[in-house]
Amino acid sequence: MSNSFDFAPLLRAGLPPAAQKFTGSPKFNFVGGHGDQDQFPVDGLIAAANTALRREGRTLATYGFGIDGPQGYRGLREFLVRKLKSDAGIGCTIDEILITSGSLQALDLVNGVFLAPGDTVVIERDCYQGTLNRYARLGVNPVGIPLDGDGMRIDALSNALDDLKRRGVRPKFIYTIPTVHNPTCTILPRRPAGSAPKTGAGARRSDLRGRLLLRHHLGRQTPPALYAMSQRGGVVHIGSFSKSIGPALRVGYIVAPWELMSRILPLKQDAGSGAIEQIVLAEYCSPHFEQRVAKLRQGLRSKRDAMKEALNEQFGTAAEFDDTKGGMFLWVKLPDNVDTLKLYQPALAAGVAINPGPEWSTDPVHSKSRMRLCFASPSHDEIRQGIAALAEVCHREFGVPTRISNVRRA
Ligand SMILES: Cc1ncc(COP(=O)(O)O)c(C=O)c1O
């Protein structure tokens, strides 16, 4: 068959750059939010799939689970109602939950009901790359608020909102990842009602994040969700099973008051998210979720410590990072002369994949010498070897670190 047809003149303007063919995973993979394959609950999911499919499998012959409707498998939404109450203080009904294809689809749907080109949103200065890409594609202006060890700085938020108001700009919403932020892994402490800044008339505060997504992380106590604390109900809550069970399942969810849910639903035009995943998850999670999360926490804590140790040993004071209470990442600051966008390719050539800071921030100067490292997926040995390889490359390209294990480099 001829391959000569030229699609290029037909493509619409403004598409993202062409994708590269997948050529396999790097040896030391510190990117993405992959989980630990050795800890994946294969047997538990096989047993759950067997039971659930025998009981419910016939419904796969229908769109939208037959009588369960377009918002997703009822059993999974019932599990979420219980979980959201006990873990996040959220009181909601199954009608206020929509199961989505990962929280990325949830972001698209919520963006879809609120955002038009030229709109402004207020977000954390360092922010999840998938969110930043979406705003760029939509032509939306993100206003980045600096973070400290307690997440989004409320004083800076207050100033930014005042400034926007002075300029007559009304932000559509505040997007925050308050409980185990990505990439900084900070946790926003919940303050008493009244101490938070007024967001200004019409501004929406959207708690677009995943408590289940984060629930597994290292911290034991997580504060109540902003959704649970909101007095006027102007919050949307997004969650996911990607980090607590596995990202390949592609199961996330939106919690929103029905008035908003009824506007989101018509935008979900994919005839429903994958049903087998939902049925199996509901069956597996009801009895096993707590245990699974406890085990995950243990594994993550130990890998976080391994990565901190490796960074300290290989980079010494050249690598700065906070002592995180949760999450699966370290947000690492290297000396100012390091440009992590330029470190990326040589590191990859040495088998080490990193996330360069500028791809995870609204501020290219602040993030230039920062990088995000995920420690959940690589083994302890891979963490040690990968960080050593990264230090070699960084020294070759930028002259830092100058010492390793307190020995001066040649
Ligand atoms: C804040 C945030 N939102 C969305 C996602 C995408 O997750 P999902 O696999 O649920 O689509 C991630 C993944 O790490 C994330 O950290």
mmCIF file of N, CA, C and O in Angstrom, residues 98-195:
data_model
loop_
_atom_site.group_PDB
_atom_site.id
_atom_site.type_symbol
_atom_site.label_atom_id
_atom_site.label_comp_id
_atom_site.label_asym_id
_atom_site.label_seq_id
_atom_site.Cartn_x
_atom_site.Cartn_y
_atom_site.Cartn_z
ATOM 1 N N LEU A 98 -19.493 11.620 39.160
ATOM 2 C CA LEU A 98 -19.387 11.143 37.776
ATOM 3 C C LEU A 98 -18.076 10.387 37.647
ATOM 4 O O LEU A 98 -17.008 10.931 37.954
ATOM 5 N N ILE A 99 -18.158 9.122 37.202
ATOM 6 C CA ILE A 99 -16.931 8.359 36.946
ATOM 7 C C ILE A 99 -16.391 8.777 35.582
ATOM 8 O O ILE A 99 -17.134 8.852 34.601
ATOM 9 N N THR A 100 -15.087 9.070 35.550
ATOM 10 C CA THR A 100 -14.453 9.560 34.320
ATOM 11 C C THR A 100 -13.292 8.647 33.919
ATOM 12 O O THR A 100 -12.862 7.794 34.704
ATOM 13 N N SER A 101 -12.785 8.856 32.716
ATOM 14 C CA SER A 101 -11.612 8.095 32.259
ATOM 15 C C SER A 101 -10.367 8.800 32.795
ATOM 16 O O SER A 101 -9.753 9.614 32.106
ATOM 17 N N GLY A 102 -10.033 8.500 34.022
ATOM 18 C CA GLY A 102 -8.923 9.165 34.704
ATOM 19 C C GLY A 102 -9.316 10.573 35.120
ATOM 20 O O GLY A 102 -10.346 11.110 34.675
ATOM 21 N N SER A 103 -8.493 11.175 35.985
ATOM 22 C CA SER A 103 -8.825 12.537 36.375
ATOM 23 C C SER A 103 -8.482 13.517 35.256
ATOM 24 O O SER A 103 -8.920 14.663 35.268
ATOM 25 N N LEU A 104 -7.714 13.061 34.261
ATOM 26 C CA LEU A 104 -7.450 13.950 33.126
ATOM 27 C C LEU A 104 -8.734 14.256 32.369
ATOM 28 O O LEU A 104 -8.966 15.397 31.971
ATOM 29 N N GLN A 105 -9.580 13.245 32.191
ATOM 30 C CA GLN A 105 -10.864 13.543 31.542
ATOM 31 C C GLN A 105 -11.704 14.448 32.443
ATOM 32 O O GLN A 105 -12.424 15.326 31.961
ATOM 33 N N ALA A 106 -11.590 14.237 33.737
ATOM 34 C CA ALA A 106 -12.328 15.098 34.669
ATOM 35 C C ALA A 106 -11.893 16.560 34.500
ATOM 36 O O ALA A 106 -12.712 17.470 34.477
ATOM 37 N N LEU A 107 -10.567 16.764 34.371
ATOM 38 C CA LEU A 107 -10.072 18.136 34.152
ATOM 39 C C LEU A 107 -10.655 18.707 32.864
ATOM 40 O O LEU A 107 -11.104 19.857 32.826
ATOM 41 N N ASP A 108 -10.661 17.897 31.804
ATOM 42 C CA ASP A 108 -11.197 18.381 30.524
ATOM 43 C C ASP A 108 -12.669 18.767 30.661
ATOM 44 O O ASP A 108 -13.097 19.779 30.103
ATOM 45 N N LEU A 109 -13.424 17.958 31.384
ATOM 46 C CA LEU A 109 -14.860 18.236 31.502
ATOM 47 C C LEU A 109 -15.108 19.509 32.311
ATOM 48 O O LEU A 109 -15.937 20.348 31.940
ATOM 49 N N VAL A 110 -14.381 19.649 33.409
ATOM 50 C CA VAL A 110 -14.588 20.844 34.242
ATOM 51 C C VAL A 110 -14.100 22.081 33.489
ATOM 52 O O VAL A 110 -14.783 23.115 33.455
ATOM 53 N N ASN A 111 -12.933 21.963 32.830
ATOM 54 C CA ASN A 111 -12.480 23.081 31.998
ATOM 55 C C ASN A 111 -13.522 23.393 30.937
ATOM 56 O O ASN A 111 -13.793 24.563 30.634
ATOM 57 N N GLY A 112 -14.114 22.344 30.392
ATOM 58 C CA GLY A 112 -15.083 22.506 29.309
ATOM 59 C C GLY A 112 -16.300 23.322 29.718
ATOM 60 O O GLY A 112 -16.838 24.072 28.907
ATOM 61 N N VAL A 113 -16.737 23.200 30.949
ATOM 62 C CA VAL A 113 -17.921 23.975 31.341
ATOM 63 C C VAL A 113 -17.574 25.402 31.765
ATOM 64 O O VAL A 113 -18.449 26.261 31.758
ATOM 65 N N PHE A 114 -16.308 25.641 32.125
ATOM 66 C CA PHE A 114 -15.991 26.977 32.649
ATOM 67 C C PHE A 114 -15.175 27.867 31.708
ATOM 68 O O PHE A 114 -15.333 29.085 31.736
ATOM 69 N N LEU A 115 -14.270 27.257 30.949
ATOM 70 C CA LEU A 115 -13.209 28.087 30.362
ATOM 71 C C LEU A 115 -13.401 28.404 28.885
ATOM 72 O O LEU A 115 -13.757 27.526 28.087
ATOM 73 N N ALA A 116 -13.122 29.644 28.546
ATOM 74 C CA ALA A 116 -13.098 30.089 27.154
ATOM 75 C C ALA A 116 -11.759 30.798 26.939
ATOM 76 O O ALA A 116 -11.141 31.268 27.902
ATOM 77 N N PRO A 117 -11.299 30.880 25.688
ATOM 78 C CA PRO A 117 -10.017 31.563 25.433
ATOM 79 C C PRO A 117 -10.035 32.965 26.036
ATOM 80 O O PRO A 117 -11.046 33.671 25.955
ATOM 81 N N GLY A 118 -8.908 33.320 26.661
ATOM 82 C CA GLY A 118 -8.800 34.652 27.264
ATOM 83 C C GLY A 118 -9.188 34.675 28.735
ATOM 84 O O GLY A 118 -8.926 35.660 29.420
ATOM 85 N N ASP A 119 -9.791 33.595 29.226
ATOM 86 C CA ASP A 119 -10.138 33.549 30.650
ATOM 87 C C ASP A 119 -8.879 33.477 31.515
ATOM 88 O O ASP A 119 -7.807 33.071 31.059
ATOM 89 N N THR A 120 -9.058 33.842 32.780
ATOM 90 C CA THR A 120 -7.957 33.782 33.745
ATOM 91 C C THR A 120 -8.295 32.762 34.831
ATOM 92 O O THR A 120 -9.442 32.691 35.283
ATOM 93 N N VAL A 121 -7.307 31.955 35.214
ATOM 94 C CA VAL A 121 -7.480 31.062 36.371
ATOM 95 C C VAL A 121 -6.304 31.287 37.312
ATOM 96 O O VAL A 121 -5.212 31.662 36.875
ATOM 97 N N VAL A 122 -6.543 31.068 38.582
ATOM 98 C CA VAL A 122 -5.486 31.229 39.579
ATOM 99 C C VAL A 122 -5.043 29.826 39.986
ATOM 100 O O VAL A 122 -5.882 28.973 40.298
ATOM 101 N N ILE A 123 -3.730 29.587 39.920
ATOM 102 C CA ILE A 123 -3.228 28.234 40.208
ATOM 103 C C ILE A 123 -1.954 28.334 41.050
ATOM 104 O O ILE A 123 -1.436 29.424 41.276
ATOM 105 N N GLU A 124 -1.457 27.206 41.507
ATOM 106 C CA GLU A 124 -0.154 27.223 42.180
ATOM 107 C C GLU A 124 0.943 27.482 41.137
ATOM 108 O O GLU A 124 0.841 26.985 40.003
ATOM 109 N N ARG A 125 1.963 28.243 41.524
ATOM 110 C CA ARG A 125 3.014 28.601 40.558
ATOM 111 C C ARG A 125 3.664 27.345 39.956
ATOM 112 O O ARG A 125 3.867 27.260 38.750
ATOM 113 N N ASP A 126 3.999 26.390 40.809
ATOM 114 C CA ASP A 126 4.465 25.103 40.305
ATOM 115 C C ASP A 126 3.226 24.222 40.257
ATOM 116 O O ASP A 126 2.456 24.173 41.222
ATOM 117 N N CYS A 127 3.041 23.542 39.151
ATOM 118 C CA CYS A 127 1.730 22.922 38.944
ATOM 119 C C CYS A 127 1.851 21.691 38.051
ATOM 120 O O CYS A 127 2.779 21.572 37.245
ATOM 121 N N TYR A 128 0.894 20.803 38.188
ATOM 122 C CA TYR A 128 0.810 19.593 37.377
ATOM 123 C C TYR A 128 0.866 19.947 35.885
ATOM 124 O O TYR A 128 0.082 20.764 35.403
ATOM 125 N N GLN A 129 1.783 19.285 35.178
ATOM 126 C CA GLN A 129 2.026 19.610 33.763
ATOM 127 C C GLN A 129 0.776 19.440 32.893
ATOM 128 O O GLN A 129 0.513 20.239 31.986
ATOM 129 N N GLY A 130 -0.020 18.391 33.192
ATOM 130 C CA GLY A 130 -1.221 18.143 32.393
ATOM 131 C C GLY A 130 -2.204 19.303 32.486
ATOM 132 O O GLY A 130 -2.927 19.605 31.527
ATOM 133 N N THR A 131 -2.226 19.967 33.620
ATOM 134 C CA THR A 131 -3.099 21.127 33.800
ATOM 135 C C THR A 131 -2.562 22.322 33.017
ATOM 136 O O THR A 131 -3.307 23.007 32.311
ATOM 137 N N LEU A 132 -1.251 22.550 33.131
ATOM 138 C CA LEU A 132 -0.643 23.689 32.420
ATOM 139 C C LEU A 132 -0.830 23.539 30.911
ATOM 140 O O LEU A 132 -1.171 24.495 30.218
ATOM 141 N N ASN A 133 -0.608 22.321 30.398
ATOM 142 C CA ASN A 133 -0.783 22.089 28.952
ATOM 143 C C ASN A 133 -2.209 22.385 28.519
ATOM 144 O O ASN A 133 -2.449 22.938 27.447
ATOM 145 N N ARG A 134 -3.131 21.998 29.363
ATOM 146 C CA ARG A 134 -4.545 22.217 29.010
ATOM 147 C C ARG A 134 -4.857 23.713 28.926
ATOM 148 O O ARG A 134 -5.530 24.164 28.014
ATOM 149 N N TYR A 135 -4.369 24.480 29.895
ATOM 150 C CA TYR A 135 -4.637 25.915 29.862
ATOM 151 C C TYR A 135 -3.994 26.544 28.631
ATOM 152 O O TYR A 135 -4.591 27.415 27.981
ATOM 153 N N ALA A 136 -2.779 26.082 28.300
ATOM 154 C CA ALA A 136 -2.104 26.648 27.122
ATOM 155 C C ALA A 136 -2.931 26.367 25.866
ATOM 156 O O ALA A 136 -3.147 27.245 25.035
ATOM 157 N N ARG A 137 -3.414 25.134 25.741
ATOM 158 C CA ARG A 137 -4.173 24.761 24.547
ATOM 159 C C ARG A 137 -5.492 25.535 24.475
ATOM 160 O O ARG A 137 -5.982 25.863 23.407
ATOM 161 N N LEU A 138 -6.073 25.822 25.656
ATOM 162 C CA LEU A 138 -7.358 26.527 25.677
ATOM 163 C C LEU A 138 -7.213 28.038 25.524
ATOM 164 O O LEU A 138 -8.202 28.755 25.415
ATOM 165 N N GLY A 139 -5.974 28.524 25.574
ATOM 166 C CA GLY A 139 -5.778 29.974 25.502
ATOM 167 C C GLY A 139 -6.209 30.671 26.780
ATOM 168 O O GLY A 139 -6.691 31.804 26.747
ATOM 169 N N VAL A 140 -6.022 29.979 27.900
ATOM 170 C CA VAL A 140 -6.415 30.524 29.209
ATOM 171 C C VAL A 140 -5.158 31.058 29.907
ATOM 172 O O VAL A 140 -4.078 30.485 29.768
ATOM 173 N N ASN A 141 -5.293 32.159 30.641
ATOM 174 C CA ASN A 141 -4.130 32.750 31.321
ATOM 175 C C ASN A 141 -4.050 32.255 32.762
ATOM 176 O O ASN A 141 -4.898 32.636 33.575
ATOM 177 N N PRO A 142 -3.039 31.443 33.087
ATOM 178 C CA PRO A 142 -2.899 31.033 34.484
ATOM 179 C C PRO A 142 -2.096 32.054 35.274
ATOM 180 O O PRO A 142 -1.062 32.523 34.812
ATOM 181 N N VAL A 143 -2.581 32.423 36.440
ATOM 182 C CA VAL A 143 -1.835 33.307 37.342
ATOM 183 C C VAL A 143 -1.254 32.421 38.443
ATOM 184 O O VAL A 143 -1.993 31.812 39.218
ATOM 185 N N GLY A 144 0.079 32.323 38.477
ATOM 186 C CA GLY A 144 0.731 31.393 39.407
ATOM 187 C C GLY A 144 0.976 31.999 40.777
ATOM 188 O O GLY A 144 1.534 33.090 40.881
ATOM 189 N N ILE A 145 0.575 31.296 41.814
ATOM 190 C CA ILE A 145 0.782 31.753 43.198
ATOM 191 C C ILE A 145 1.935 30.949 43.796
ATOM 192 O O ILE A 145 1.895 29.707 43.766
ATOM 193 N N PRO A 146 2.954 31.624 44.348
ATOM 194 C CA PRO A 146 4.078 30.881 44.925
ATOM 195 C C PRO A 146 3.631 29.955 46.060
ATOM 196 O O PRO A 146 2.606 30.200 46.709
ATOM 197 N N LEU A 147 4.413 28.918 46.272
ATOM 198 C CA LEU A 147 4.126 27.980 47.366
ATOM 199 C C LEU A 147 5.219 28.104 48.418
ATOM 200 O O LEU A 147 6.335 28.520 48.111
ATOM 201 N N ASP A 148 4.890 27.700 49.642
ATOM 202 C CA ASP A 148 5.936 27.481 50.638
ATOM 203 C C ASP A 148 5.748 26.056 51.165
ATOM 204 O O ASP A 148 5.075 25.248 50.515
ATOM 205 N N GLY A 149 6.291 25.753 52.310
ATOM 206 C CA GLY A 149 6.189 24.397 52.841
ATOM 207 C C GLY A 149 4.757 23.974 53.133
ATOM 208 O O GLY A 149 4.470 22.792 53.351
ATOM 209 N N ASP A 150 3.824 24.933 53.149
ATOM 210 C CA ASP A 150 2.408 24.651 53.377
ATOM 211 C C ASP A 150 1.573 24.865 52.112
ATOM 212 O O ASP A 150 0.429 25.303 52.171
ATOM 213 N N GLY A 151 2.124 24.593 50.970
ATOM 214 C CA GLY A 151 1.361 24.705 49.725
ATOM 215 C C GLY A 151 1.173 26.142 49.284
ATOM 216 O O GLY A 151 2.009 27.026 49.565
ATOM 217 N N MET A 152 0.067 26.391 48.590
ATOM 218 C CA MET A 152 -0.190 27.732 48.039
ATOM 219 C C MET A 152 -0.130 28.771 49.160
ATOM 220 O O MET A 152 -0.789 28.617 50.187
ATOM 221 N N ARG A 153 0.669 29.842 48.947
ATOM 222 C CA ARG A 153 0.799 30.872 49.993
ATOM 223 C C ARG A 153 -0.441 31.749 50.000
ATOM 224 O O ARG A 153 -0.728 32.444 49.025
ATOM 225 N N ILE A 154 -1.148 31.734 51.128
ATOM 226 C CA ILE A 154 -2.439 32.429 51.189
ATOM 227 C C ILE A 154 -2.255 33.945 51.112
ATOM 228 O O ILE A 154 -3.068 34.642 50.516
ATOM 229 N N ASP A 155 -1.114 34.451 51.672
ATOM 230 C CA ASP A 155 -0.889 35.895 51.571
ATOM 231 C C ASP A 155 -0.684 36.290 50.101
ATOM 232 O O ASP A 155 -1.233 37.282 49.619
ATOM 233 N N ALA A 156 0.071 35.468 49.378
ATOM 234 C CA ALA A 156 0.321 35.770 47.960
ATOM 235 C C ALA A 156 -0.968 35.619 47.148
ATOM 236 O O ALA A 156 -1.213 36.383 46.214
ATOM 237 N N LEU A 157 -1.794 34.663 47.539
ATOM 238 C CA LEU A 157 -3.087 34.480 46.854
ATOM 239 C C LEU A 157 -3.947 35.726 47.024
ATOM 240 O O LEU A 157 -4.540 36.240 46.066
ATOM 241 N N SER A 158 -3.979 36.198 48.272
ATOM 242 C CA SER A 158 -4.772 37.371 48.588
ATOM 243 C C SER A 158 -4.316 38.574 47.753
ATOM 244 O O SER A 158 -5.128 39.277 47.151
ATOM 245 N N ASN A 159 -2.986 38.766 47.701
ATOM 246 C CA ASN A 159 -2.438 39.888 46.916
ATOM 247 C C ASN A 159 -2.788 39.751 45.443
ATOM 248 O O ASN A 159 -3.156 40.719 44.784
ATOM 249 N N ALA A 160 -2.652 38.513 44.934
ATOM 250 C CA ALA A 160 -2.920 38.299 43.502
ATOM 251 C C ALA A 160 -4.386 38.580 43.187
ATOM 252 O O ALA A 160 -4.701 39.186 42.153
ATOM 253 N N LEU A 161 -5.281 38.172 44.089
ATOM 254 C CA LEU A 161 -6.711 38.411 43.841
ATOM 255 C C LEU A 161 -7.020 39.911 43.881
ATOM 256 O O LEU A 161 -7.790 40.416 43.063
ATOM 257 N N ASP A 162 -6.370 40.605 44.847
ATOM 258 C CA ASP A 162 -6.570 42.060 44.905
ATOM 259 C C ASP A 162 -6.084 42.716 43.620
ATOM 260 O O ASP A 162 -6.736 43.601 43.061
ATOM 261 N N ASP A 163 -4.911 42.256 43.177
ATOM 262 C CA ASP A 163 -4.323 42.835 41.975
ATOM 263 C C ASP A 163 -5.235 42.598 40.758
ATOM 264 O O ASP A 163 -5.472 43.508 39.956
ATOM 265 N N LEU A 164 -5.754 41.382 40.644
ATOM 266 C CA LEU A 164 -6.652 41.081 39.513
ATOM 267 C C LEU A 164 -7.890 41.974 39.572
ATOM 268 O O LEU A 164 -8.349 42.492 38.558
ATOM 269 N N LYS A 165 -8.385 42.131 40.782
ATOM 270 C CA LYS A 165 -9.594 42.941 40.943
ATOM 271 C C LYS A 165 -9.329 44.384 40.495
ATOM 272 O O LYS A 165 -10.123 44.982 39.772
ATOM 273 N N ARG A 166 -8.168 44.896 40.944
ATOM 274 C CA ARG A 166 -7.794 46.272 40.557
ATOM 275 C C ARG A 166 -7.745 46.415 39.035
ATOM 276 O O ARG A 166 -8.104 47.427 38.475
ATOM 277 N N ARG A 167 -7.297 45.324 38.382
ATOM 278 C CA ARG A 167 -7.167 45.399 36.920
ATOM 279 C C ARG A 167 -8.465 45.001 36.207
ATOM 280 O O ARG A 167 -8.504 44.864 34.991
ATOM 281 N N GLY A 168 -9.501 44.747 37.013
ATOM 282 C CA GLY A 168 -10.803 44.417 36.425
ATOM 283 C C GLY A 168 -10.867 43.015 35.837
ATOM 284 O O GLY A 168 -11.693 42.721 34.976
ATOM 285 N N VAL A 169 -9.954 42.133 36.300
ATOM 286 C CA VAL A 169 -9.951 40.753 35.791
ATOM 287 C C VAL A 169 -10.638 39.854 36.810
ATOM 288 O O VAL A 169 -10.266 39.845 37.988
ATOM 289 N N ARG A 170 -11.624 39.110 36.351
ATOM 290 C CA ARG A 170 -12.347 38.226 37.260
ATOM 291 C C ARG A 170 -11.955 36.786 36.949
ATOM 292 O O ARG A 170 -12.340 36.243 35.903
ATOM 293 N N PRO A 171 -11.144 36.158 37.806
ATOM 294 C CA PRO A 171 -10.708 34.794 37.488
ATOM 295 C C PRO A 171 -11.893 33.833 37.528
ATOM 296 O O PRO A 171 -12.812 34.015 38.326
ATOM 297 N N LYS A 172 -11.835 32.821 36.653
ATOM 298 C CA LYS A 172 -12.939 31.867 36.617
ATOM 299 C C LYS A 172 -12.932 30.971 37.862
ATOM 300 O O LYS A 172 -13.957 30.645 38.423
ATOM 301 N N PHE A 173 -11.739 30.525 38.237
ATOM 302 C CA PHE A 173 -11.648 29.714 39.462
ATOM 303 C C PHE A 173 -10.220 29.661 39.968
ATOM 304 O O PHE A 173 -9.293 30.092 39.281
ATOM 305 N N ILE A 174 -10.096 29.149 41.184
ATOM 306 C CA ILE A 174 -8.772 28.824 41.726
ATOM 307 C C ILE A 174 -8.622 27.319 41.575
ATOM 308 O O ILE A 174 -9.469 26.556 42.052
ATOM 309 N N TYR A 175 -7.585 26.917 40.878
ATOM 310 C CA TYR A 175 -7.290 25.481 40.749
ATOM 311 C C TYR A 175 -6.193 25.164 41.753
ATOM 312 O O TYR A 175 -5.114 25.754 41.714
ATOM 313 N N THR A 176 -6.455 24.243 42.654
ATOM 314 C CA THR A 176 -5.429 23.898 43.640
ATOM 315 C C THR A 176 -5.349 22.393 43.835
ATOM 316 O O THR A 176 -6.343 21.676 43.701
ATOM 317 N N ILE A 177 -4.151 21.940 44.120
ATOM 318 C CA ILE A 177 -3.932 20.530 44.483
ATOM 319 C C ILE A 177 -3.496 20.579 45.951
ATOM 320 O O ILE A 177 -2.309 20.567 46.250
ATOM 321 N N PRO A 178 -4.445 20.684 46.874
ATOM 322 C CA PRO A 178 -4.073 21.079 48.238
ATOM 323 C C PRO A 178 -3.489 19.949 49.090
ATOM 324 O O PRO A 178 -2.713 20.213 50.000
ATOM 325 N N THR A 179 -3.882 18.717 48.794
ATOM 326 C CA THR A 179 -3.400 17.645 49.669
ATOM 327 C C THR A 179 -2.464 16.732 48.899
ATOM 328 O O THR A 179 -2.901 15.892 48.117
ATOM 329 N N VAL A 180 -1.220 16.977 49.127
ATOM 330 C CA VAL A 180 -0.082 16.399 48.446
ATOM 331 C C VAL A 180 -0.046 16.935 47.006
ATOM 332 O O VAL A 180 -0.516 16.300 46.051
ATOM 333 N N HIS A 181 0.500 18.104 46.958
ATOM 334 C CA HIS A 181 0.599 18.862 45.709
ATOM 335 C C HIS A 181 1.584 18.183 44.750
ATOM 336 O O HIS A 181 2.544 17.552 45.177
ATOM 337 N N ASN A 182 1.299 18.325 43.492
ATOM 338 C CA ASN A 182 2.186 17.838 42.445
ATOM 339 C C ASN A 182 2.708 19.059 41.686
ATOM 340 O O ASN A 182 1.892 19.802 41.130
ATOM 341 N N PRO A 183 3.985 19.374 41.668
ATOM 342 C CA PRO A 183 5.122 18.514 41.995
ATOM 343 C C PRO A 183 5.744 18.730 43.378
ATOM 344 O O PRO A 183 6.686 18.019 43.721
ATOM 345 N N THR A 184 5.311 19.682 44.184
ATOM 346 C CA THR A 184 6.095 20.004 45.395
ATOM 347 C C THR A 184 5.825 19.064 46.570
ATOM 348 O O THR A 184 6.565 19.059 47.542
ATOM 349 N N CYS A 185 4.732 18.299 46.484
ATOM 350 C CA CYS A 185 4.355 17.359 47.550
ATOM 351 C C CYS A 185 4.083 18.056 48.883
ATOM 352 O O CYS A 185 4.261 17.466 49.946
ATOM 353 N N THR A 186 3.662 19.310 48.836
ATOM 354 C CA THR A 186 3.255 20.000 50.052
ATOM 355 C C THR A 186 1.784 19.701 50.344
ATOM 356 O O THR A 186 1.050 19.228 49.469
ATOM 357 N N ILE A 187 1.372 19.988 51.578
ATOM 358 C CA ILE A 187 -0.028 19.813 51.967
ATOM 359 C C ILE A 187 -0.528 21.145 52.512
ATOM 360 O O ILE A 187 0.084 21.717 53.422
ATOM 361 N N LEU A 188 -1.610 21.616 51.951
ATOM 362 C CA LEU A 188 -2.177 22.895 52.406
ATOM 363 C C LEU A 188 -2.932 22.669 53.708
ATOM 364 O O LEU A 188 -3.928 21.934 53.716
ATOM 365 N N PRO A 189 -2.501 23.285 54.819
ATOM 366 C CA PRO A 189 -3.266 23.108 56.061
ATOM 367 C C PRO A 189 -4.600 23.829 55.912
ATOM 368 O O PRO A 189 -4.640 24.902 55.308
ATOM 369 N N ARG A 190 -5.682 23.248 56.408
ATOM 370 C CA ARG A 190 -6.973 23.935 56.286
ATOM 371 C C ARG A 190 -7.115 24.921 57.423
ATOM 372 O O ARG A 190 -6.898 24.588 58.578
ATOM 373 N N ARG A 191 -7.440 26.144 57.046
ATOM 374 C CA ARG A 191 -7.559 27.201 58.053
ATOM 375 C C ARG A 191 -9.015 27.370 58.424
ATOM 376 O O ARG A 191 -9.904 27.036 57.659
ATOM 377 N N PRO A 192 -9.242 27.949 59.620
ATOM 378 C CA PRO A 192 -10.628 28.163 60.022
ATOM 379 C C PRO A 192 -11.364 29.052 59.027
ATOM 380 O O PRO A 192 -10.745 29.936 58.431
ATOM 381 N N ALA A 193 -12.654 28.813 58.869
ATOM 382 C CA ALA A 193 -13.435 29.627 57.940
ATOM 383 C C ALA A 193 -13.257 31.089 58.296
ATOM 384 O O ALA A 193 -13.225 31.455 59.470
ATOM 385 N N GLY A 194 -13.125 31.939 57.301
ATOM 386 C CA GLY A 194 -12.973 33.365 57.577
ATOM 387 C C GLY A 194 -11.548 33.825 57.376
ATOM 388 O O GLY A 194 -11.311 34.973 57.063
ATOM 389 N N SER A 195 -10.578 32.915 57.543
ATOM 390 C CA SER A 195 -9.198 33.356 57.382
ATOM 391 C C SER A 195 -8.751 33.268 55.931
ATOM 392 O O SER A 195 -7.732 33.810 55.554
#
